[in-house]
Tab-separated table of C-alpha atoms in Angstrom:
chain	number	residue	atom	x	y	z
A	1207	UNK	CA	14.202	-19.395	-10.523
A	1208	UNK	CA	12.665	-19.529	-13.870
A	1209	UNK	CA	10.982	-17.347	-16.329
A	1210	UNK	CA	7.325	-17.429	-15.977
A	1211	UNK	CA	4.878	-17.133	-18.755
A	1212	UNK	CA	2.242	-14.535	-18.418
A	1213	UNK	CA	-0.981	-13.285	-20.212
A	1214	UNK	CA	-2.085	-9.887	-20.892
A	1215	UNK	CA	-4.881	-8.587	-18.378
A	1216	UNK	CA	-6.542	-5.208	-18.473
A	1217	UNK	CA	-5.002	-2.443	-16.955
A	1218	UNK	CA	-7.917	-1.408	-14.964
A	1219	UNK	CA	-7.424	-4.754	-12.915
A	1220	UNK	CA	-4.016	-4.208	-11.237
A	1221	UNK	CA	-5.623	-3.242	-7.986
A	1222	UNK	CA	-6.076	-7.055	-7.818
A	1223	UNK	CA	-2.100	-7.574	-7.228
A	1224	UNK	CA	-0.884	-4.345	-6.004
A	1225	UNK	CA	-3.699	-3.160	-3.533
A	1226	UNK	CA	-2.815	-5.904	-0.960
A	1227	UNK	CA	0.331	-4.002	-0.523
A	1228	UNK	CA	3.164	-6.709	-1.782
A	1229	UNK	CA	7.013	-5.696	-2.049
A	1230	UNK	CA	7.676	-5.062	-5.790
A	1231	UNK	CA	10.647	-4.764	-7.824
A	1232	UNK	CA	10.792	-1.757	-9.834
A	1233	UNK	CA	12.988	-2.056	-13.211
A	1234	UNK	CA	14.122	1.037	-15.042
A	1235	UNK	CA	16.202	2.136	-18.101
A	1236	UNK	CA	17.845	5.110	-19.351
A	1237	UNK	CA	20.536	5.623	-22.123
A	1238	UNK	CA	21.759	2.102	-22.022
A	1239	UNK	CA	21.676	1.737	-17.998
A	1240	UNK	CA	18.988	-0.730	-16.785
A	1241	UNK	CA	18.535	-0.934	-13.087
A	1242	UNK	CA	16.194	-2.841	-10.379
A	1243	UNK	CA	14.936	-1.734	-7.056
A	1244	UNK	CA	13.230	-3.104	-4.199
A	1245	UNK	CA	9.920	-0.916	-3.190
A	1246	UNK	CA	7.379	-1.164	-0.637
A	1247	UNK	CA	5.737	2.355	-0.779
A	1248	UNK	CA	3.193	2.317	-3.151
A	1249	UNK	CA	-0.577	2.715	-3.733
A	1250	UNK	CA	-3.357	2.267	-6.162
A	1251	UNK	CA	-4.778	5.659	-7.033
A	1252	UNK	CA	-7.243	5.289	-9.800
A	1253	UNK	CA	-8.689	2.626	-11.924
A	1254	UNK	CA	-9.319	4.589	-15.327
A	1255	UNK	CA	-6.636	5.663	-16.078
A	1256	UNK	CA	-4.768	2.996	-14.043
A	1257	UNK	CA	-2.849	5.061	-11.627
A	1258	UNK	CA	-0.360	4.072	-9.105
A	1259	UNK	CA	1.624	6.301	-6.898
A	1260	UNK	CA	5.089	4.998	-5.733
A	1261	UNK	CA	7.477	6.764	-3.463
A	1262	UNK	CA	11.173	6.279	-5.042
A	1263	UNK	CA	13.894	7.935	-2.645
A	1264	UNK	CA	15.950	10.314	-4.541
A	1265	UNK	CA	19.229	8.484	-3.120
A	1266	UNK	CA	18.450	5.572	-5.222
A	1267	UNK	CA	20.071	4.875	-8.278
A	1268	UNK	CA	16.748	3.991	-9.936
A	1269	UNK	CA	15.543	7.633	-9.165
A	1270	UNK	CA	17.112	9.287	-12.246
A	1271	UNK	CA	16.603	6.361	-14.517
A	1272	UNK	CA	12.801	6.613	-13.792
A	1273	UNK	CA	12.650	10.284	-13.754
A	1274	UNK	CA	14.535	11.110	-16.915
A	1275	UNK	CA	12.841	8.244	-18.981
A	1276	UNK	CA	9.498	8.828	-17.461
A	1277	UNK	CA	8.997	4.926	-17.419
A	1278	UNK	CA	9.258	1.842	-15.462
A	1279	UNK	CA	8.139	-1.625	-14.867
A	1280	UNK	CA	6.515	-2.851	-11.579
A	1281	UNK	CA	7.355	-6.413	-11.332
A	1282	UNK	CA	5.580	-8.687	-8.625
A	1283	UNK	CA	8.086	-11.211	-7.092
A	1284	UNK	CA	6.707	-14.087	-4.765
A	1285	UNK	CA	8.312	-15.521	-1.809
A	1286	UNK	CA	10.598	-17.937	-3.773
A	1287	UNK	CA	12.435	-14.541	-4.729
A	1288	UNK	CA	12.608	-13.200	-1.323
A	1289	UNK	CA	16.554	-13.455	-0.682
A	1290	UNK	CA	16.893	-11.756	-4.169
A	1291	UNK	CA	14.617	-8.994	-3.247
A	1292	UNK	CA	16.274	-8.233	-0.088
A	1293	UNK	CA	19.653	-8.470	-1.924
A	1294	UNK	CA	18.328	-6.122	-4.618
A	1295	UNK	CA	17.210	-3.674	-1.703
A	1296	UNK	CA	20.626	-3.769	-0.041
A	1297	UNK	CA	22.946	-2.903	-3.054
A	1298	UNK	CA	23.003	0.073	-5.579
A	1299	UNK	CA	22.816	-0.213	-9.277
A	1300	UNK	CA	25.684	2.434	-9.210
A	1301	UNK	CA	28.155	-0.270	-8.101
A	1302	UNK	CA	26.679	-3.560	-9.515
A	1303	UNK	CA	24.519	-4.806	-12.322
A	1304	UNK	CA	21.646	-6.413	-10.283
A	1305	UNK	CA	20.515	-8.372	-13.315
A	1306	UNK	CA	23.475	-10.348	-13.758
A	1307	UNK	CA	24.654	-10.282	-9.995
A	1308	UNK	CA	21.491	-11.867	-8.827
A	1309	UNK	CA	20.336	-14.289	-11.843
A	1310	UNK	CA	17.409	-11.983	-13.088
A	1311	UNK	CA	16.470	-12.037	-16.701
A	1312	UNK	CA	15.512	-8.599	-18.294
A	1313	UNK	CA	12.907	-9.502	-20.888
A	1314	UNK	CA	11.725	-6.904	-23.249
A	1315	UNK	CA	8.171	-4.972	-21.870
A	1316	UNK	CA	5.531	-4.430	-24.531
A	1317	UNK	CA	5.226	-0.596	-24.464
A	1318	UNK	CA	8.212	0.608	-22.599
A	1319	UNK	CA	11.965	0.461	-22.742
A	1320	UNK	CA	12.422	-0.594	-19.031
A	1321	UNK	CA	12.790	-4.245	-19.136
A	1322	UNK	CA	10.323	-6.806	-17.426
A	1323	UNK	CA	11.808	-9.387	-14.706
A	1324	UNK	CA	11.044	-12.599	-16.241
A	1325	UNK	CA	11.225	-14.435	-12.866
A	1326	UNK	CA	8.219	-12.384	-11.539
A	1327	UNK	CA	4.708	-13.257	-11.147
A	1328	UNK	CA	3.374	-10.216	-13.130
A	1329	UNK	CA	4.722	-6.907	-14.856
A	1330	UNK	CA	3.023	-3.704	-14.729
A	1331	UNK	CA	4.330	-1.526	-17.276
A	1332	UNK	CA	4.088	2.164	-16.465
A	1333	UNK	CA	4.716	5.751	-17.759
A	1334	UNK	CA	5.055	8.701	-15.722
A	1335	UNK	CA	1.833	10.169	-15.158
A	1336	UNK	CA	2.091	13.196	-13.041
A	1337	UNK	CA	5.547	14.320	-11.213
A	1338	UNK	CA	3.836	17.295	-9.419
A	1339	UNK	CA	5.030	15.553	-6.076
A	1340	UNK	CA	8.466	14.219	-7.146
A	1341	UNK	CA	10.335	17.029	-5.770
A	1342	UNK	CA	8.807	17.442	-2.480
A	1343	UNK	CA	8.063	13.820	-1.558
A	1344	UNK	CA	9.835	11.575	-4.093
A	1345	UNK	CA	6.352	10.562	-5.111
A	1346	UNK	CA	5.667	9.261	-8.667
A	1347	UNK	CA	2.193	8.743	-10.203
A	1348	UNK	CA	2.519	6.489	-13.054
A	1349	UNK	CA	-0.120	5.165	-15.225
A	1350	UNK	CA	-0.167	1.557	-16.013
A	1351	UNK	CA	-0.199	1.104	-19.466
A	1352	UNK	CA	0.247	-2.852	-20.341
A	1353	UNK	CA	-0.150	-5.285	-17.685
A	1354	UNK	CA	0.686	-9.196	-17.824
A	1355	UNK	CA	0.235	-11.607	-15.283
A	1356	UNK	CA	1.051	-15.475	-14.757
A	1357	UNK	CA	-2.096	-17.773	-15.287
A	1358	UNK	CA	-1.106	-19.666	-12.009
A	1359	UNK	CA	-1.228	-19.588	-9.086
A	1360	UNK	CA	-4.362	-17.681	-8.823
A	1361	UNK	CA	-3.190	-16.342	-5.598
A	1362	UNK	CA	0.481	-15.840	-5.470
A	1363	UNK	CA	2.519	-15.935	-2.375
A	1364	UNK	CA	3.757	-12.353	-2.294
A	1365	UNK	CA	5.803	-10.701	0.440
A	1366	UNK	CA	4.914	-7.633	2.195
A	1367	UNK	CA	7.494	-5.747	4.289
A	1368	UNK	CA	7.246	-5.372	8.251
A	1369	UNK	CA	10.591	-3.161	8.552
A	1370	UNK	CA	13.497	-4.428	10.640
A	1371	UNK	CA	14.205	-7.234	8.143
A	1372	UNK	CA	10.867	-9.161	8.573
A	1373	UNK	CA	8.398	-9.906	6.010
A	1374	UNK	CA	4.780	-11.273	6.093
A	1375	UNK	CA	4.014	-13.778	3.422
A	1376	UNK	CA	0.588	-13.753	2.160
A	1377	UNK	CA	-1.659	-16.049	3.876
A	1378	UNK	CA	-5.250	-17.781	3.745
A	1379	UNK	CA	-7.849	-16.133	1.171
A	1380	UNK	CA	-11.479	-15.407	2.276
A	1381	UNK	CA	-14.651	-14.751	0.003
A	1382	UNK	CA	-16.916	-12.182	1.393
A	1383	UNK	CA	-18.668	-11.554	-1.862
A	1384	UNK	CA	-22.014	-12.336	-0.371
A	1385	UNK	CA	-21.851	-9.208	1.863
A	1386	UNK	CA	-21.200	-6.794	-0.731
A	1387	UNK	CA	-23.618	-4.691	-2.815
A	1388	UNK	CA	-23.373	-5.502	-6.466
A	1389	UNK	CA	-22.051	-2.289	-7.378
A	1390	UNK	CA	-19.385	-2.317	-5.079
A	1391	UNK	CA	-17.759	-5.614	-6.572
B	600	UNK	CA	-15.747	-8.102	19.635
B	601	UNK	CA	-13.925	-6.431	22.372
B	602	UNK	CA	-12.019	-3.271	22.947
B	603	UNK	CA	-8.175	-3.797	22.836
B	604	UNK	CA	-5.641	-2.141	25.276
B	605	UNK	CA	-3.002	-0.386	23.507
B	606	UNK	CA	0.394	1.316	24.242
B	607	UNK	CA	1.706	4.339	22.698
B	608	UNK	CA	4.516	3.813	19.891
B	609	UNK	CA	6.777	6.247	18.160
B	610	UNK	CA	5.042	7.890	15.089
B	611	UNK	CA	8.070	7.059	13.072
B	612	UNK	CA	7.362	3.175	13.500
B	613	UNK	CA	4.136	3.228	11.737
B	614	UNK	CA	5.530	1.675	8.675
B	615	UNK	CA	5.583	-1.606	10.561
B	616	UNK	CA	1.703	-1.702	10.428
B	617	UNK	CA	0.893	0.206	7.366
B	618	UNK	CA	3.618	-0.830	4.760
B	619	UNK	CA	2.166	-4.364	4.450
B	620	UNK	CA	-0.983	-2.927	2.834
B	621	UNK	CA	-3.706	-3.991	5.166
B	622	UNK	CA	-7.297	-2.743	4.608
B	623	UNK	CA	-7.709	0.101	7.201
B	624	UNK	CA	-10.656	1.768	9.070
B	625	UNK	CA	-10.692	5.566	8.828
B	626	UNK	CA	-12.512	7.350	11.435
B	627	UNK	CA	-13.558	11.110	11.104
B	628	UNK	CA	-15.280	13.871	12.808
B	629	UNK	CA	-16.632	17.087	12.023
B	630	UNK	CA	-19.322	19.449	13.633
B	631	UNK	CA	-21.207	16.701	15.596
B	632	UNK	CA	-20.915	13.976	12.988
B	633	UNK	CA	-18.664	10.955	13.022
B	634	UNK	CA	-18.037	8.426	10.442
B	635	UNK	CA	-16.019	5.549	9.723
B	636	UNK	CA	-15.129	4.188	6.359
B	637	UNK	CA	-13.148	1.201	4.870
B	638	UNK	CA	-10.159	2.109	3.010
B	639	UNK	CA	-7.546	0.086	0.871
B	640	UNK	CA	-5.461	2.585	-1.195
B	641	UNK	CA	-2.774	4.068	1.151
B	642	UNK	CA	1.068	4.276	1.403
B	643	UNK	CA	3.603	5.339	3.841
B	644	UNK	CA	5.516	8.458	2.310
B	645	UNK	CA	8.087	9.388	4.864
B	646	UNK	CA	9.369	8.466	8.360
B	647	UNK	CA	9.993	12.023	9.626
B	648	UNK	CA	7.697	13.730	9.610
B	649	UNK	CA	5.496	10.466	9.628
B	650	UNK	CA	3.688	10.676	6.529
B	651	UNK	CA	0.922	8.545	5.211
B	652	UNK	CA	-0.996	9.164	1.650
B	653	UNK	CA	-4.411	7.869	1.220
B	654	UNK	CA	-7.126	7.859	-1.534
B	655	UNK	CA	-10.502	8.963	-0.114
B	656	UNK	CA	-12.845	9.230	-2.964
B	657	UNK	CA	-14.909	12.057	-2.946
B	658	UNK	CA	-18.261	10.149	-3.329
B	659	UNK	CA	-17.577	8.929	0.594
B	660	UNK	CA	-19.614	10.511	3.304
B	661	UNK	CA	-16.216	10.786	5.056
B	662	UNK	CA	-14.514	12.885	2.253
B	663	UNK	CA	-15.957	16.094	3.510
B	664	UNK	CA	-15.648	15.253	7.356
B	665	UNK	CA	-11.989	14.635	6.526
B	666	UNK	CA	-11.364	17.646	4.413
B	667	UNK	CA	-13.254	20.024	6.517
B	668	UNK	CA	-11.742	18.808	9.931
B	669	UNK	CA	-8.221	18.444	8.469
B	670	UNK	CA	-8.072	15.002	10.585
B	671	UNK	CA	-8.843	11.501	11.003
B	672	UNK	CA	-7.869	8.304	12.678
B	673	UNK	CA	-6.536	5.259	10.703
B	674	UNK	CA	-7.594	2.214	12.797
B	675	UNK	CA	-6.038	-1.243	12.122
B	676	UNK	CA	-8.455	-4.066	12.184
B	677	UNK	CA	-7.818	-7.836	12.231
B	678	UNK	CA	-9.471	-10.647	10.616
B	679	UNK	CA	-12.059	-10.980	13.619
B	680	UNK	CA	-13.399	-7.672	12.363
B	681	UNK	CA	-13.434	-8.864	8.478
B	682	UNK	CA	-17.199	-8.948	8.173
B	683	UNK	CA	-17.598	-5.599	9.952
B	684	UNK	CA	-14.959	-4.130	7.735
B	685	UNK	CA	-17.053	-5.166	4.564
B	686	UNK	CA	-20.120	-3.877	6.015
B	687	UNK	CA	-18.642	-0.776	6.803
B	688	UNK	CA	-17.404	-0.406	2.976
B	689	UNK	CA	-20.709	-1.260	1.904
B	690	UNK	CA	-22.915	1.431	3.483
B	691	UNK	CA	-22.735	5.013	3.782
B	692	UNK	CA	-22.650	7.498	6.806
B	693	UNK	CA	-25.138	9.549	5.057
B	694	UNK	CA	-27.753	6.860	6.001
B	695	UNK	CA	-26.561	5.119	9.172
B	696	UNK	CA	-24.557	5.700	12.075
B	697	UNK	CA	-22.128	3.035	11.314
B	698	UNK	CA	-20.726	3.040	15.064
B	699	UNK	CA	-23.942	1.918	16.542
B	700	UNK	CA	-25.129	-0.361	13.588
B	701	UNK	CA	-21.919	-2.406	13.521
B	702	UNK	CA	-21.252	-2.366	17.590
B	703	UNK	CA	-17.874	-0.359	16.980
B	704	UNK	CA	-16.758	1.539	20.073
B	705	UNK	CA	-15.627	5.178	19.287
B	706	UNK	CA	-13.236	6.021	22.093
B	707	UNK	CA	-11.346	9.606	22.203
B	708	UNK	CA	-8.159	9.850	20.372
B	709	UNK	CA	-5.394	11.684	22.079
B	710	UNK	CA	-4.571	14.608	19.598
B	711	UNK	CA	-7.389	14.689	17.591
B	712	UNK	CA	-11.249	15.269	17.417
B	713	UNK	CA	-11.687	12.197	15.308
B	714	UNK	CA	-12.622	8.909	17.335
B	715	UNK	CA	-10.558	5.928	17.611
B	716	UNK	CA	-12.009	2.404	17.194
B	717	UNK	CA	-11.665	0.682	20.402
B	718	UNK	CA	-12.082	-2.856	18.521
B	719	UNK	CA	-8.825	-2.392	16.368
B	720	UNK	CA	-5.539	-3.592	16.923
B	721	UNK	CA	-3.786	-0.182	16.518
B	722	UNK	CA	-4.680	3.544	16.080
B	723	UNK	CA	-2.820	6.099	14.021
B	724	UNK	CA	-4.016	9.678	14.774
B	725	UNK	CA	-3.608	12.023	11.606
B	726	UNK	CA	-3.650	15.495	10.796
B	727	UNK	CA	-3.897	16.610	7.236
B	728	UNK	CA	-0.188	17.592	6.036
B	729	UNK	CA	-0.652	18.416	2.292
B	730	UNK	CA	-3.908	18.786	0.522
B	731	UNK	CA	-2.058	19.634	-2.923
B	732	UNK	CA	-3.586	16.659	-4.640
B	733	UNK	CA	-7.051	16.303	-2.980
B	734	UNK	CA	-8.731	18.098	-6.002
B	735	UNK	CA	-6.988	16.107	-8.575
B	736	UNK	CA	-6.766	12.563	-7.097
B	737	UNK	CA	-8.758	12.573	-3.793
B	738	UNK	CA	-5.307	11.839	-2.442
B	739	UNK	CA	-4.501	13.193	0.985
B	740	UNK	CA	-1.232	13.327	2.858
B	741	UNK	CA	-1.397	12.936	6.402
B	742	UNK	CA	0.965	13.438	9.158
B	743	UNK	CA	0.709	10.796	11.801
B	744	UNK	CA	0.806	12.612	14.985
B	745	UNK	CA	0.305	10.034	17.719
B	746	UNK	CA	0.072	6.292	17.486
B	747	UNK	CA	-1.044	3.573	19.809
B	748	UNK	CA	-0.569	-0.375	18.999
B	749	UNK	CA	-1.703	-3.466	20.955
B	750	UNK	CA	1.015	-5.225	22.921
B	751	UNK	CA	-0.098	-8.646	21.322
B	752	UNK	CA	-0.173	-10.409	19.130
B	753	UNK	CA	3.031	-9.292	17.680
B	754	UNK	CA	2.006	-9.944	14.262
B	755	UNK	CA	-1.879	-9.259	13.844
B	756	UNK	CA	-3.900	-11.034	11.310
B	757	UNK	CA	-4.577	-8.079	9.248
B	758	UNK	CA	-6.664	-8.365	6.052
B	759	UNK	CA	-5.566	-7.171	2.651
B	760	UNK	CA	-8.005	-6.599	-0.134
B	761	UNK	CA	-7.977	-8.284	-3.574
B	762	UNK	CA	-11.143	-6.889	-5.242
B	763	UNK	CA	-14.108	-8.745	-6.163
B	764	UNK	CA	-15.058	-9.259	-2.533
B	765	UNK	CA	-11.964	-11.536	-1.540
B	766	UNK	CA	-9.286	-10.880	0.962
B	767	UNK	CA	-5.966	-12.159	1.769
B	768	UNK	CA	-5.318	-12.806	5.551
B	769	UNK	CA	-1.532	-11.983	6.551
B	770	UNK	CA	0.576	-15.238	6.713
B	771	UNK	CA	3.769	-16.548	7.985
B	772	UNK	CA	6.552	-14.279	9.091
B	773	UNK	CA	9.896	-14.567	7.605
B	774	UNK	CA	13.087	-13.081	9.071
B	775	UNK	CA	15.794	-12.027	6.721
B	776	UNK	CA	17.767	-9.430	8.889
B	777	UNK	CA	20.791	-11.479	8.004
B	778	UNK	CA	20.848	-10.440	4.752
B	779	UNK	CA	20.392	-6.608	5.285
B	780	UNK	CA	23.302	-3.990	5.402
B	781	UNK	CA	23.011	-2.509	9.140
B	782	UNK	CA	21.941	1.023	7.955
B	783	UNK	CA	19.118	-0.535	5.934
B	784	UNK	CA	17.497	-1.827	9.223
């Protein structure tokens, strides 16, 4: 695994990477403690402000770090990181330091205290925007405040969870721009 | 396009098809009017009850049908339906009957009045569970009350929207069950 160079992109463009539904690694930091969790329950909610909703179960060690700090980084791993993604999802930050255990590099984010994960394809730095559904559904609405993405590959081989330990890897790209009304693009 | 035979599956299993993040076709019905829309902003939220959150922009003709009826069907199309998926997303039910225009077959659902789309791989029949965030974010939380899925293929070639008229098609399947703790499967 290696650290990947990124360039900054507009926060309104994050649907490009999150709407296809990949598994992400959410990193967080609060009072000297950092953690990372694997997360598959998220959705884009708005372009401007750039909103993303995520379910972070209260049983996760990350839940309190995210809730108390009001921040996180949504990192986008690719298939090369799949075994790490699974191991991160099957261990708890209450017991181990997942960064050192799994060889992930925590690097400073631009606008939040939560670290970015250097080995991922993209980082979306988030601030808690609305916690109205946190108590009832563990559902956090974040605003993406900075976004950085690797220049290549254009189409990262993201992983998508099917349950029962199985993952789908992002496949072929099809272009249907010709069928769109211009204002829908 | 042809109608596809389905079998009923437990509603708690819908993450298998929705968590990977596919584009879905949401069908609705209210007071004699039916419609279908293309939707990419959704997330699984809970296993029991089986909850799915969806953003349905208020500008869509379907918004009022879903809000007033409190029901919809989330249908899962595969790549064979991609051109129809795009055309459904680029037209309005206020102007055309999308079922007849695009050759989609509306078939009765089991538990809701909204029709299922026979040509899709799966149908998830939904009732509105919580409208707390509908005003603020157009975010509907649905409970899946019945679920029907085609027996084959085991891994449908779903489509995942990247924005700008491009789609990713579901690719290779990787099994990492061996790395999971049993209680995580």
